[in-house]
Short mmCIF file of C-alpha atoms in Angstrom, two decimals:
data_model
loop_
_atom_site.label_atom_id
_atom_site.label_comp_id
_atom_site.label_asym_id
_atom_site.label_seq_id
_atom_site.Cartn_x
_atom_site.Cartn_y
_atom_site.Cartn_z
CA UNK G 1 -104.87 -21.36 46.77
CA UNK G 2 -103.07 -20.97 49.98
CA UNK G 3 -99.46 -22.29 50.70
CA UNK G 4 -100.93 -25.62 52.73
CA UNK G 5 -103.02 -26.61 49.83
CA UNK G 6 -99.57 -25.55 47.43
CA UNK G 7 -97.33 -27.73 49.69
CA UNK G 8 -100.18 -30.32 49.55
CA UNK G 9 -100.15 -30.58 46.01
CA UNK G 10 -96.55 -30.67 45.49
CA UNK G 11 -96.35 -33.71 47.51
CA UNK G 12 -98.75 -35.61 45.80
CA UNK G 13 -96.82 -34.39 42.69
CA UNK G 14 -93.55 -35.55 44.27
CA UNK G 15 -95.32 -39.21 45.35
CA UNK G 16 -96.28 -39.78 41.83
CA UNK G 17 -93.05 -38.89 40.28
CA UNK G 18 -91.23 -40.89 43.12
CA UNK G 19 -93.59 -44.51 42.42
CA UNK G 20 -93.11 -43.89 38.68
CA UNK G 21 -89.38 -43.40 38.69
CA UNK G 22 -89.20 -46.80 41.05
CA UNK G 23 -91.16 -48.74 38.92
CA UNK G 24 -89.54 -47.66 35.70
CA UNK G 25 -85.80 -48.57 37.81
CA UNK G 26 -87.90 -51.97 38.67
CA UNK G 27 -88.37 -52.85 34.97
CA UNK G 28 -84.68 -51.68 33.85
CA UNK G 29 -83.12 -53.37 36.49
CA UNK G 30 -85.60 -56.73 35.79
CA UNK G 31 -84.53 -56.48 31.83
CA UNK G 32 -80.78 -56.78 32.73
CA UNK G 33 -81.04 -59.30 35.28
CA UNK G 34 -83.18 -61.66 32.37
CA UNK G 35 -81.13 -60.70 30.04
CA UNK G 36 -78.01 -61.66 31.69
CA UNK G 37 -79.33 -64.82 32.56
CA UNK G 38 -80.21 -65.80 29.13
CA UNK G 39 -76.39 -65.31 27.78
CA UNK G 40 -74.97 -68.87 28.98
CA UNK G 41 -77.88 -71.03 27.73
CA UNK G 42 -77.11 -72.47 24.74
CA UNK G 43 -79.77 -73.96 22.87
CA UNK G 44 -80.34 -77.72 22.03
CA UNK G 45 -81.14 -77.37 18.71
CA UNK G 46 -80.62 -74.93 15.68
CA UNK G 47 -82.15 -75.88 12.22
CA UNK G 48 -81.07 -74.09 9.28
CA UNK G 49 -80.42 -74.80 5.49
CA UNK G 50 -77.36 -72.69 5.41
CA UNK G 51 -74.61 -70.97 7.68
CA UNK G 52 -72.11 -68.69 7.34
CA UNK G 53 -69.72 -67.87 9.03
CA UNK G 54 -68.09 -64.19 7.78
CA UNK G 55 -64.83 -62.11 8.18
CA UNK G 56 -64.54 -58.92 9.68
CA UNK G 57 -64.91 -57.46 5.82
CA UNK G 58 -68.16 -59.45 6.08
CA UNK G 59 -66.63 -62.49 3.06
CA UNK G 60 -67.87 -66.12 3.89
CA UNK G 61 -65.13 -67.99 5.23
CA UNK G 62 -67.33 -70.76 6.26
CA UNK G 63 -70.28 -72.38 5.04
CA UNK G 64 -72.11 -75.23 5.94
CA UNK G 65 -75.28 -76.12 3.61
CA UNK G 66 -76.42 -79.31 1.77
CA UNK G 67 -76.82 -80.85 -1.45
CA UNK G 68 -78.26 -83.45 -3.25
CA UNK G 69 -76.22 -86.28 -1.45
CA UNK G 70 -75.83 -84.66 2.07
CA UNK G 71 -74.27 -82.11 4.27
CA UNK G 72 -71.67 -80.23 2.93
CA UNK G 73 -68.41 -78.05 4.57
CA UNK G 74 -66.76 -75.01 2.54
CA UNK G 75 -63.87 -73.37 3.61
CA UNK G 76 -62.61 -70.11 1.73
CA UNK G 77 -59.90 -67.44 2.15
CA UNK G 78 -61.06 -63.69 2.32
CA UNK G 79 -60.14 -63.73 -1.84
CA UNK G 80 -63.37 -66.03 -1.95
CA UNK G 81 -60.91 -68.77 -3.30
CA UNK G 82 -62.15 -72.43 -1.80
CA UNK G 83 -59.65 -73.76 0.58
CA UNK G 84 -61.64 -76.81 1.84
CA UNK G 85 -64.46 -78.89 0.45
CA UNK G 86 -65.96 -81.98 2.91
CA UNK G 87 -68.85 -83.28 1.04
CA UNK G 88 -71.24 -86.79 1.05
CA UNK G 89 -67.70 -89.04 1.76
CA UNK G 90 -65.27 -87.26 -0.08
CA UNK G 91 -62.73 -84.38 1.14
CA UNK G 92 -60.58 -81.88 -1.34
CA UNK G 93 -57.94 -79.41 -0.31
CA UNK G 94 -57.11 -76.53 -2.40
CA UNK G 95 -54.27 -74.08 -2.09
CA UNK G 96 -54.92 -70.01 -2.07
CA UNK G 97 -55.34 -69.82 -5.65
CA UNK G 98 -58.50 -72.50 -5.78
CA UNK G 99 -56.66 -75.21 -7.12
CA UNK G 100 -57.22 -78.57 -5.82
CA UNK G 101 -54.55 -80.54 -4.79
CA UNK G 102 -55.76 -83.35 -2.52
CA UNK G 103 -58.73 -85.55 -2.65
CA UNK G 104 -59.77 -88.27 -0.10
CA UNK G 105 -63.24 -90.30 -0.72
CA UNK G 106 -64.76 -93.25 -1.14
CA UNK G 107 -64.77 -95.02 -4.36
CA UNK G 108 -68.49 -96.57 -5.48
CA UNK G 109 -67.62 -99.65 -4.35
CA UNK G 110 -66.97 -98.63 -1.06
CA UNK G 111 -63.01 -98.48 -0.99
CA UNK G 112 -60.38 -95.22 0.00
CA UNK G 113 -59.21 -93.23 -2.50
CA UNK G 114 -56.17 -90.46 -2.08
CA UNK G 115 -54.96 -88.64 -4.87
CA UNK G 116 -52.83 -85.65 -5.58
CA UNK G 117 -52.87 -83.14 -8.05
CA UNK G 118 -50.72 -80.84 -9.02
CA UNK G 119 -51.41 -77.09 -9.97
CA UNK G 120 -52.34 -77.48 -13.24
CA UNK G 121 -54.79 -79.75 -11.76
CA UNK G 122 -53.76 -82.71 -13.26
CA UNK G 123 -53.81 -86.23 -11.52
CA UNK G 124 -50.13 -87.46 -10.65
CA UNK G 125 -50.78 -90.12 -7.26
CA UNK G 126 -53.34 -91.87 -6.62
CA UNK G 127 -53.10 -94.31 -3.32
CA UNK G 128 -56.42 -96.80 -3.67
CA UNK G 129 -57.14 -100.34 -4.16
CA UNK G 130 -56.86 -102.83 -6.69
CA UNK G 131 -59.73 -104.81 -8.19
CA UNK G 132 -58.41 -107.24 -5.89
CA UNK G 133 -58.93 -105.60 -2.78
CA UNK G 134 -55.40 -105.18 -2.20
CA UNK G 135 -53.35 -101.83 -1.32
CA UNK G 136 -51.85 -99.89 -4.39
CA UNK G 137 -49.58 -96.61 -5.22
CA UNK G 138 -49.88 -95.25 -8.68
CA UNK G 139 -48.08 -92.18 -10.00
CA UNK G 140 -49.34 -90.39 -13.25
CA UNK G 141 -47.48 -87.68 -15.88
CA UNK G 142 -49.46 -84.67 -16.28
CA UNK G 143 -51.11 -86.09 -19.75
CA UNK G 144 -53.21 -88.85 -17.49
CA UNK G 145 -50.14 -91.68 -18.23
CA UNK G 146 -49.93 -94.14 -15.76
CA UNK G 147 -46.05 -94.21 -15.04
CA UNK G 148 -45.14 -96.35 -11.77
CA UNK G 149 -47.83 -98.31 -9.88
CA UNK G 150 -46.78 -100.22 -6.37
CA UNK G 151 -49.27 -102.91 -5.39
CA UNK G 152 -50.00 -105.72 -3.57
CA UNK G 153 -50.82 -109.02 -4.97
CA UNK G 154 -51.93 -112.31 -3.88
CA UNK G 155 -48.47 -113.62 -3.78
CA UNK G 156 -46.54 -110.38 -2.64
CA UNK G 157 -45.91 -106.96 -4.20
CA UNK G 158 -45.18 -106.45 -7.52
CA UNK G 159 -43.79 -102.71 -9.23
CA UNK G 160 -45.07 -101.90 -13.02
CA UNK G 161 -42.93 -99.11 -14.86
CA UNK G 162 -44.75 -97.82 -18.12
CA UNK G 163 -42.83 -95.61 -20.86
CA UNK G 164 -44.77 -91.85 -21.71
CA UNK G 165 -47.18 -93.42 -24.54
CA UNK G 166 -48.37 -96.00 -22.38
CA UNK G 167 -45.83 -99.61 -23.15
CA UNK G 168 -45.56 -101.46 -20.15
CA UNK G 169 -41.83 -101.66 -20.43
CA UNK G 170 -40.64 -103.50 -16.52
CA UNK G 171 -41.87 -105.29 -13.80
CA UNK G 172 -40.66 -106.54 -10.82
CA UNK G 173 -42.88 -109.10 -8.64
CA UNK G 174 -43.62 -112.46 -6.38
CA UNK G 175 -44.46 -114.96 -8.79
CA UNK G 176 -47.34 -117.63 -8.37
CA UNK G 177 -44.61 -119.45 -7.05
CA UNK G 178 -43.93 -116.55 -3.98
CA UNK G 179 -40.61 -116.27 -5.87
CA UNK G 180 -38.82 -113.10 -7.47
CA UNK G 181 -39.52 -112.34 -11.08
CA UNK G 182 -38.26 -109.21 -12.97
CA UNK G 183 -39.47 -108.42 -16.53
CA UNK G 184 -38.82 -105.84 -19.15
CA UNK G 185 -39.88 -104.99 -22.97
CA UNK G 186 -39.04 -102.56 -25.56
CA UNK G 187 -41.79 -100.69 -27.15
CA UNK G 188 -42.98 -103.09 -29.35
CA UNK G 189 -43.76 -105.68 -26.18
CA UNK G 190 -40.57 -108.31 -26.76
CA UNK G 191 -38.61 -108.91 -23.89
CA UNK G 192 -37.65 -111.02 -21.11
CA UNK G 193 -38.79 -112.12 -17.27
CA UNK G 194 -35.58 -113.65 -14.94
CA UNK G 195 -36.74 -116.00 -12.48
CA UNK G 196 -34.09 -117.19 -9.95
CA UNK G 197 -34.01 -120.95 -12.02
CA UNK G 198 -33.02 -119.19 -14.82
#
């Protein structure tokens, strides 16, 4: 082989490696270009079951999943205690240790509902409705004992005060009338009302 036929073949050589290097560079710099183009779509739709949505130690701080009566929203601290729970009409707030604290719903017959617990996770307000449809306050001891309820009535408000063991023992209230009335009753239920003709 002489040197033209060696130079010869060392250009093709060199034209080969030169088209294969370009179109490899073609399809590099094509993949970045599609791939930043893709990066600010965001998609329409995303179906899943469940989500998460993880610390940097990789615990679920967030979860959104269902149950039997709908969607459902958990919130946790990196402990894994529940912070937050928003589930089928009803909300509850915990503190750091798991306890709840605060629930706001909907009763079955379609009415709010706020109560308060406190950490032993017993009931002590509860802000609702009457029977009646009408606003009401009630405030419970931590054995479930109705203490104070604050309501509105027909004619006005009216203020019920219960003893521990469960004696309605004052009242304070519109009469039928629209008129004040105060009551109040030792334990075994004898007392007095005052009326303003009295």
């Amino acid at each position: 082989m002489n040197l033209e036929d060696r130079v010869a073949k060392l250009e093709r050589g060199y034209r080969r490696w030169r088209g294969a290097s370009l179109a490899l560079g073609s399809v590099l710099v094509l993949g970045v270009v599609m791939g930043q183009a893709g990066v600010g779509r965001v998609p329409e739709l995303v179906r899943t079951r469940k989500l998460e949505v993880v610390d940097s130690q990789g615990a679920a701080v967030v979860t959104l999943d269902t149950t039997p009566r709908g969607g459902r929203v958990l919130m946790m601290n990196s402990d894994g205690h529940l912070l937050m729970e928003a589930s089928a009409g009803s909300l509850d707030i915990y503190n750091s240790e798991g306890q709840k604290l605060v629930r706001l719903s909907a009763t079955k017959n379609g009415e709010g509902l706020m109560a308060t617990y406190n950490r032993r996770g017993e009931g002590v307000v509860a802000v609702g409705v009457t029977k009646d449809g009408e606003g009401a306050l009630t405030t419970y001891n931590g054995a479930g004992q109705k203490l104070v309820s604050l309501s509105a009535t027909d004619q006005g408000g009216a203020v019920s005060v219960w003893n521990s063991t469960g004696q309605a023992v004052s009242t304070i209230r519109a009469d039928e009338q629209g008129q004040g009335e105060v009551g109040a009753w030792n334990r075994q239920g004898k007392g007095r009302t005052l009326t303003p003709g009295q």
